[in-house]
mmCIF file of C-alpha atoms in Angstrom:
data_model
loop_
_atom_site.group_PDB
_atom_site.id
_atom_site.type_symbol
_atom_site.label_atom_id
_atom_site.label_comp_id
_atom_site.label_asym_id
_atom_site.label_seq_id
_atom_site.Cartn_x
_atom_site.Cartn_y
_atom_site.Cartn_z
ATOM 1 C CA ASP A 1 0.000 0.000 0.000
ATOM 2 C CA GLY A 2 1.848 3.085 -1.210
ATOM 3 C CA GLY A 3 1.735 6.398 0.518
ATOM 4 C CA ILE A 4 3.057 8.720 3.155
ATOM 5 C CA THR A 5 2.803 7.812 6.809
ATOM 6 C CA GLN A 6 3.286 10.031 9.811
ATOM 7 C CA SER A 7 3.457 9.002 13.405
ATOM 8 C CA PRO A 8 2.221 9.511 15.945
ATOM 9 C CA LYS A 9 -1.166 10.961 15.062
ATOM 10 C CA TYR A 10 -1.372 12.835 18.370
ATOM 11 C CA LEU A 11 1.559 13.869 20.528
ATOM 12 C CA PHE A 12 1.672 15.613 23.863
ATOM 13 C CA ARG A 13 4.842 17.188 25.109
ATOM 14 C CA LYS A 14 5.882 19.016 28.207
ATOM 15 C CA GLU A 15 7.557 22.364 27.854
ATOM 16 C CA GLY A 16 11.308 22.061 27.593
ATOM 17 C CA GLN A 17 11.260 18.651 25.906
ATOM 18 C CA ASN A 18 12.441 17.830 22.423
ATOM 19 C CA VAL A 19 10.203 15.583 20.361
ATOM 20 C CA THR A 20 10.662 13.870 17.000
ATOM 21 C CA LEU A 21 7.898 13.428 14.433
ATOM 22 C CA SER A 22 8.208 10.609 11.946
ATOM 23 C CA CYS A 23 7.528 10.810 8.214
ATOM 24 C CA GLU A 24 8.012 7.891 5.847
ATOM 25 C CA GLN A 25 7.105 7.507 2.177
ATOM 26 C CA ASN A 26 7.267 4.515 -0.156
ATOM 27 C CA LEU A 27 6.398 6.437 -3.298
ATOM 28 C CA ASN A 28 10.049 6.763 -4.348
ATOM 29 C CA HIS A 29 9.612 10.525 -4.263
ATOM 30 C CA ASP A 30 12.707 12.667 -4.396
ATOM 31 C CA ALA A 31 11.648 15.669 -2.349
ATOM 32 C CA MET A 32 10.119 15.799 1.108
ATOM 33 C CA TYR A 33 8.697 18.708 3.050
ATOM 34 C CA TRP A 34 7.555 19.662 6.525
ATOM 35 C CA TYR A 35 4.803 22.205 7.085
ATOM 36 C CA ARG A 36 3.078 23.590 10.086
ATOM 37 C CA GLN A 37 -0.583 24.605 10.060
ATOM 38 C CA ASP A 38 -2.173 26.845 12.664
ATOM 39 C CA PRO A 39 -5.878 27.749 12.836
ATOM 40 C CA GLY A 40 -6.774 30.443 10.333
ATOM 41 C CA GLN A 41 -3.365 30.336 8.697
ATOM 42 C CA GLY A 42 -2.052 28.712 5.593
ATOM 43 C CA LEU A 43 0.588 26.016 5.599
ATOM 44 C CA ARG A 44 4.008 27.370 6.445
ATOM 45 C CA LEU A 45 7.165 25.642 5.287
ATOM 46 C CA ILE A 46 9.592 24.512 7.976
ATOM 47 C CA TYR A 47 12.187 22.495 6.028
ATOM 48 C CA TYR A 48 12.473 20.670 2.753
ATOM 49 C CA SER A 49 14.852 18.204 1.184
ATOM 50 C CA GLN A 50 15.429 17.368 -2.451
ATOM 51 C CA ILE A 51 18.008 14.618 -2.028
ATOM 52 C CA VAL A 52 19.459 12.427 0.676
ATOM 53 C CA ASN A 53 21.800 14.165 3.103
ATOM 54 C CA ASP A 54 20.719 17.615 1.964
ATOM 55 C CA PHE A 55 17.962 19.916 3.211
ATOM 56 C CA GLN A 56 17.057 23.600 3.202
ATOM 57 C CA LYS A 57 15.357 25.869 5.683
ATOM 58 C CA GLY A 58 11.899 27.095 4.933
ATOM 59 C CA ASP A 59 10.200 30.220 6.226
ATOM 60 C CA ILE A 60 9.929 29.165 9.875
ATOM 61 C CA ALA A 61 12.881 26.831 10.561
ATOM 62 C CA GLU A 62 13.863 28.306 13.924
ATOM 63 C CA GLY A 63 13.423 25.803 16.720
ATOM 64 C CA TYR A 64 13.236 22.813 14.368
ATOM 65 C CA SER A 65 15.753 20.354 12.956
ATOM 66 C CA VAL A 66 15.584 17.614 10.327
ATOM 67 C CA SER A 67 17.657 14.842 8.808
ATOM 68 C CA ARG A 68 17.460 12.974 5.524
ATOM 69 C CA GLU A 69 19.612 9.892 5.877
ATOM 70 C CA LYS A 70 17.347 7.774 3.678
ATOM 71 C CA LYS A 71 15.241 8.703 0.682
ATOM 72 C CA GLU A 72 12.126 7.307 2.357
ATOM 73 C CA SER A 73 12.447 9.096 5.678
ATOM 74 C CA PHE A 74 12.452 12.746 6.779
ATOM 75 C CA PRO A 75 12.001 13.067 10.560
ATOM 76 C CA LEU A 76 11.366 16.436 12.164
ATOM 77 C CA THR A 77 12.573 17.320 15.645
ATOM 78 C CA VAL A 78 10.752 20.046 17.495
ATOM 79 C CA THR A 79 13.203 21.434 20.005
ATOM 80 C CA SER A 80 12.615 23.302 23.227
ATOM 81 C CA ALA A 81 13.753 26.442 21.401
ATOM 82 C CA GLN A 82 10.515 26.503 19.412
ATOM 83 C CA LYS A 83 8.375 29.076 21.240
ATOM 84 C CA ASN A 84 4.909 28.014 20.107
ATOM 85 C CA PRO A 85 5.116 24.394 19.011
ATOM 86 C CA THR A 86 1.453 23.472 19.423
ATOM 87 C CA ALA A 87 0.217 22.965 15.851
ATOM 88 C CA PHE A 88 -0.762 20.471 13.165
ATOM 89 C CA TYR A 89 2.390 19.202 11.414
ATOM 90 C CA LEU A 90 2.143 17.932 7.875
ATOM 91 C CA CYS A 91 4.735 16.042 5.901
ATOM 92 C CA ALA A 92 4.602 15.989 2.109
ATOM 93 C CA SER A 93 6.580 14.474 -0.726
ATOM 94 C CA ARG A 94 6.783 14.785 -4.468
ATOM 95 C CA THR A 95 8.722 13.531 -7.414
ATOM 96 C CA ILE A 96 10.997 15.918 -9.296
ATOM 97 C CA SER A 97 10.617 15.253 -12.991
ATOM 98 C CA GLY A 98 10.520 18.866 -14.174
ATOM 99 C CA LEU A 99 6.866 18.732 -15.127
ATOM 100 C CA SER A 100 4.513 21.476 -14.017
ATOM 101 C CA THR A 101 2.231 18.803 -12.593
ATOM 102 C CA ASP A 102 4.805 17.622 -10.030
ATOM 103 C CA THR A 103 2.792 18.447 -6.981
ATOM 104 C CA GLN A 104 2.905 17.432 -3.359
ATOM 105 C CA TYR A 105 1.145 14.609 -1.600
ATOM 106 C CA PHE A 106 0.561 14.800 2.111
ATOM 107 C CA GLY A 107 0.693 12.421 5.019
ATOM 108 C CA PRO A 108 -2.157 12.367 7.549
ATOM 109 C CA GLY A 109 -0.407 14.763 9.907
ATOM 110 C CA THR A 110 0.629 14.850 13.559
ATOM 111 C CA ARG A 111 -1.127 17.059 16.091
ATOM 112 C CA LEU A 112 1.383 18.262 18.646
ATOM 113 C CA THR A 113 0.196 19.779 21.882
ATOM 114 C CA VAL A 114 2.555 21.277 24.424
ATOM 115 C CA LEU A 115 1.229 21.029 27.937
ATOM 116 C CA ARG B 1 1.808 41.287 0.647
ATOM 117 C CA LYS B 2 1.170 37.567 0.941
ATOM 118 C CA GLU B 3 2.348 35.339 -1.872
ATOM 119 C CA VAL B 4 -1.081 33.774 -2.247
ATOM 120 C CA GLU B 5 -4.370 35.299 -1.105
ATOM 121 C CA GLN B 6 -7.813 33.810 -0.874
ATOM 122 C CA ASP B 7 -11.141 34.993 0.463
ATOM 123 C CA PRO B 8 -11.542 32.895 3.623
ATOM 124 C CA GLY B 9 -15.324 32.864 3.327
ATOM 125 C CA PRO B 10 -17.259 31.100 4.677
ATOM 126 C CA PHE B 11 -19.344 30.346 1.637
ATOM 127 C CA ASN B 12 -22.662 28.759 2.588
ATOM 128 C CA VAL B 13 -24.554 27.521 -0.459
ATOM 129 C CA PRO B 14 -27.584 25.273 -1.005
ATOM 130 C CA GLU B 15 -27.237 21.886 -2.632
ATOM 131 C CA GLY B 16 -27.212 22.157 -6.384
ATOM 132 C CA ALA B 17 -25.818 25.669 -6.441
ATOM 133 C CA THR B 18 -22.800 26.827 -8.406
ATOM 134 C CA VAL B 19 -20.022 28.454 -6.419
ATOM 135 C CA ALA B 20 -16.744 30.038 -7.480
ATOM 136 C CA PHE B 21 -13.571 30.806 -5.575
ATOM 137 C CA ASN B 22 -10.762 33.078 -6.642
ATOM 138 C CA CYS B 23 -7.172 33.195 -5.565
ATOM 139 C CA THR B 24 -4.540 35.813 -6.386
ATOM 140 C CA TYR B 25 -0.790 35.333 -6.406
ATOM 141 C CA SER B 26 1.986 37.897 -6.202
ATOM 142 C CA ASN B 27 4.821 36.423 -8.244
ATOM 143 C CA SER B 28 4.381 36.766 -11.979
ATOM 144 C CA ALA B 29 7.058 34.083 -12.473
ATOM 145 C CA SER B 30 4.841 31.447 -10.858
ATOM 146 C CA GLN B 31 4.963 28.217 -12.797
ATOM 147 C CA SER B 32 2.439 25.760 -11.437
ATOM 148 C CA PHE B 33 -0.965 26.102 -9.856
ATOM 149 C CA PHE B 34 -3.145 23.708 -7.935
ATOM 150 C CA TRP B 35 -6.324 23.433 -5.925
ATOM 151 C CA TYR B 36 -6.340 21.219 -2.861
ATOM 152 C CA ARG B 37 -9.235 20.205 -0.687
ATOM 153 C CA GLN B 38 -8.853 19.905 3.083
ATOM 154 C CA ASP B 39 -11.468 18.357 5.323
ATOM 155 C CA CYS B 40 -11.645 19.321 8.971
ATOM 156 C CA ARG B 41 -8.609 18.066 10.900
ATOM 157 C CA LYS B 42 -7.317 16.132 7.890
ATOM 158 C CA GLU B 43 -4.468 16.566 5.461
ATOM 159 C CA PRO B 44 -4.854 18.515 2.204
ATOM 160 C CA LYS B 45 -5.596 16.380 -0.836
ATOM 161 C CA LEU B 46 -4.989 17.343 -4.429
ATOM 162 C CA LEU B 47 -8.224 18.292 -6.159
ATOM 163 C CA MET B 48 -6.806 19.371 -9.496
ATOM 164 C CA SER B 49 -3.912 21.040 -11.237
ATOM 165 C CA VAL B 50 -4.660 24.266 -13.081
ATOM 166 C CA TYR B 51 -3.505 24.519 -16.665
ATOM 167 C CA SER B 52 -3.052 27.646 -18.734
ATOM 168 C CA SER B 53 -5.884 26.671 -21.054
ATOM 169 C CA GLY B 54 -8.221 25.892 -18.172
ATOM 170 C CA ASN B 55 -9.350 22.406 -17.292
ATOM 171 C CA GLU B 56 -12.386 20.556 -16.117
ATOM 172 C CA ASP B 57 -12.877 17.467 -13.993
ATOM 173 C CA GLY B 58 -16.506 16.513 -13.664
ATOM 174 C CA ARG B 59 -18.283 19.271 -11.772
ATOM 175 C CA PHE B 60 -15.049 21.172 -11.124
ATOM 176 C CA THR B 61 -13.513 23.725 -13.481
ATOM 177 C CA ALA B 62 -10.231 25.521 -12.886
ATOM 178 C CA GLN B 63 -9.058 28.607 -14.743
ATOM 179 C CA LEU B 64 -5.797 30.527 -14.796
ATOM 180 C CA ASN B 65 -5.454 34.192 -15.706
ATOM 181 C CA ARG B 66 -1.764 35.018 -15.880
ATOM 182 C CA ALA B 67 -2.310 38.641 -16.901
ATOM 183 C CA SER B 68 -4.289 39.354 -13.738
ATOM 184 C CA GLN B 69 -2.430 36.767 -11.654
ATOM 185 C CA TYR B 70 -5.362 34.820 -10.357
ATOM 186 C CA ILE B 71 -6.756 31.343 -10.516
ATOM 187 C CA SER B 72 -10.319 30.268 -9.989
ATOM 188 C CA LEU B 73 -12.257 27.169 -9.073
ATOM 189 C CA LEU B 74 -15.868 26.675 -10.108
ATOM 190 C CA ILE B 75 -18.008 23.973 -8.547
ATOM 191 C CA ARG B 76 -21.270 23.173 -10.272
ATOM 192 C CA ASP B 77 -24.224 21.268 -8.809
ATOM 193 C CA SER B 78 -22.784 21.412 -5.275
ATOM 194 C CA LYS B 79 -23.077 18.292 -3.134
ATOM 195 C CA LEU B 80 -23.099 18.026 0.638
ATOM 196 C CA SER B 81 -19.829 16.136 0.314
ATOM 197 C CA ASP B 82 -18.182 19.195 -1.263
ATOM 198 C CA SER B 83 -18.177 20.895 2.148
ATOM 199 C CA ALA B 84 -14.511 21.479 2.968
ATOM 200 C CA THR B 85 -11.789 24.095 2.846
ATOM 201 C CA TYR B 86 -10.284 24.704 -0.580
ATOM 202 C CA LEU B 87 -6.620 25.677 -0.711
ATOM 203 C CA CYS B 88 -5.001 27.511 -3.567
ATOM 204 C CA VAL B 89 -1.367 26.524 -4.118
ATOM 205 C CA VAL B 90 1.245 28.200 -6.287
ATOM 206 C CA ASN B 91 4.738 27.012 -7.143
ATOM 207 C CA TRP B 92 7.744 28.945 -8.329
ATOM 208 C CA PHE B 93 11.489 28.327 -8.246
ATOM 209 C CA GLY B 94 10.679 24.655 -8.551
ATOM 210 C CA ASN B 95 10.859 23.457 -5.006
ATOM 211 C CA GLN B 96 8.766 25.744 -2.872
ATOM 212 C CA PHE B 97 5.011 25.777 -2.792
ATOM 213 C CA TYR B 98 2.958 28.640 -1.391
ATOM 214 C CA PHE B 99 -0.424 27.995 0.121
ATOM 215 C CA GLY B 100 -3.373 30.285 0.554
ATOM 216 C CA THR B 101 -5.178 30.263 3.884
ATOM 217 C CA GLY B 102 -8.105 28.455 2.308
ATOM 218 C CA THR B 103 -11.726 29.190 1.502
ATOM 219 C CA SER B 104 -14.339 27.457 3.615
ATOM 220 C CA LEU B 105 -17.350 25.986 1.826
ATOM 221 C CA THR B 106 -20.456 24.583 3.483
ATOM 222 C CA VAL B 107 -23.143 23.057 1.291
ATOM 223 C CA ILE B 108 -26.531 23.189 2.990
ATOM 224 C CA PRO B 109 -29.299 20.620 2.414
#
């Protein structure tokens, strides 16, 4: 069954703790992305990666870190430096073939709540 | 100015109605355009790509106006199941996608 999986679906964290969100895809997509969605706001890009062992900061990278050791996996760590981490986190992936139709496909998301 | 702007709505329409959403984008070099649908507390799902010549998929029609830098989505014969938030998405520089805040649609019986 192909697709993008994220785990866990819900995550609760105490202030001051780091937490890692998982994202895995078996679509053989080249690029992977992490977004954050807050109520009433559009998706905001945290990090993205086009190839293994390389990634770029998005618009709101502060307080987050990522790794891309395997093509299929792009975990996101929310560190204690992130001031307002409570949000809905979405992982996406896409192929890079140069076509204008290369769009993103999303995982089901992780809802992070800081207590 | 935001890269992508949408009217947040909400749009409340009766079943069977036709409804249209517009979305404007700021970068004239934008290359690709999409409409996504997002149900409450779920991930966005691709509804359709938007092509320069316009395109149709069943009851859904998407149009692109490069001169005025906007894209539109028309839904005909609205169904209750069309109730969702519709996200406008624009891509430039290849690897970054910019999302509108979404337009909320509720179809009323």
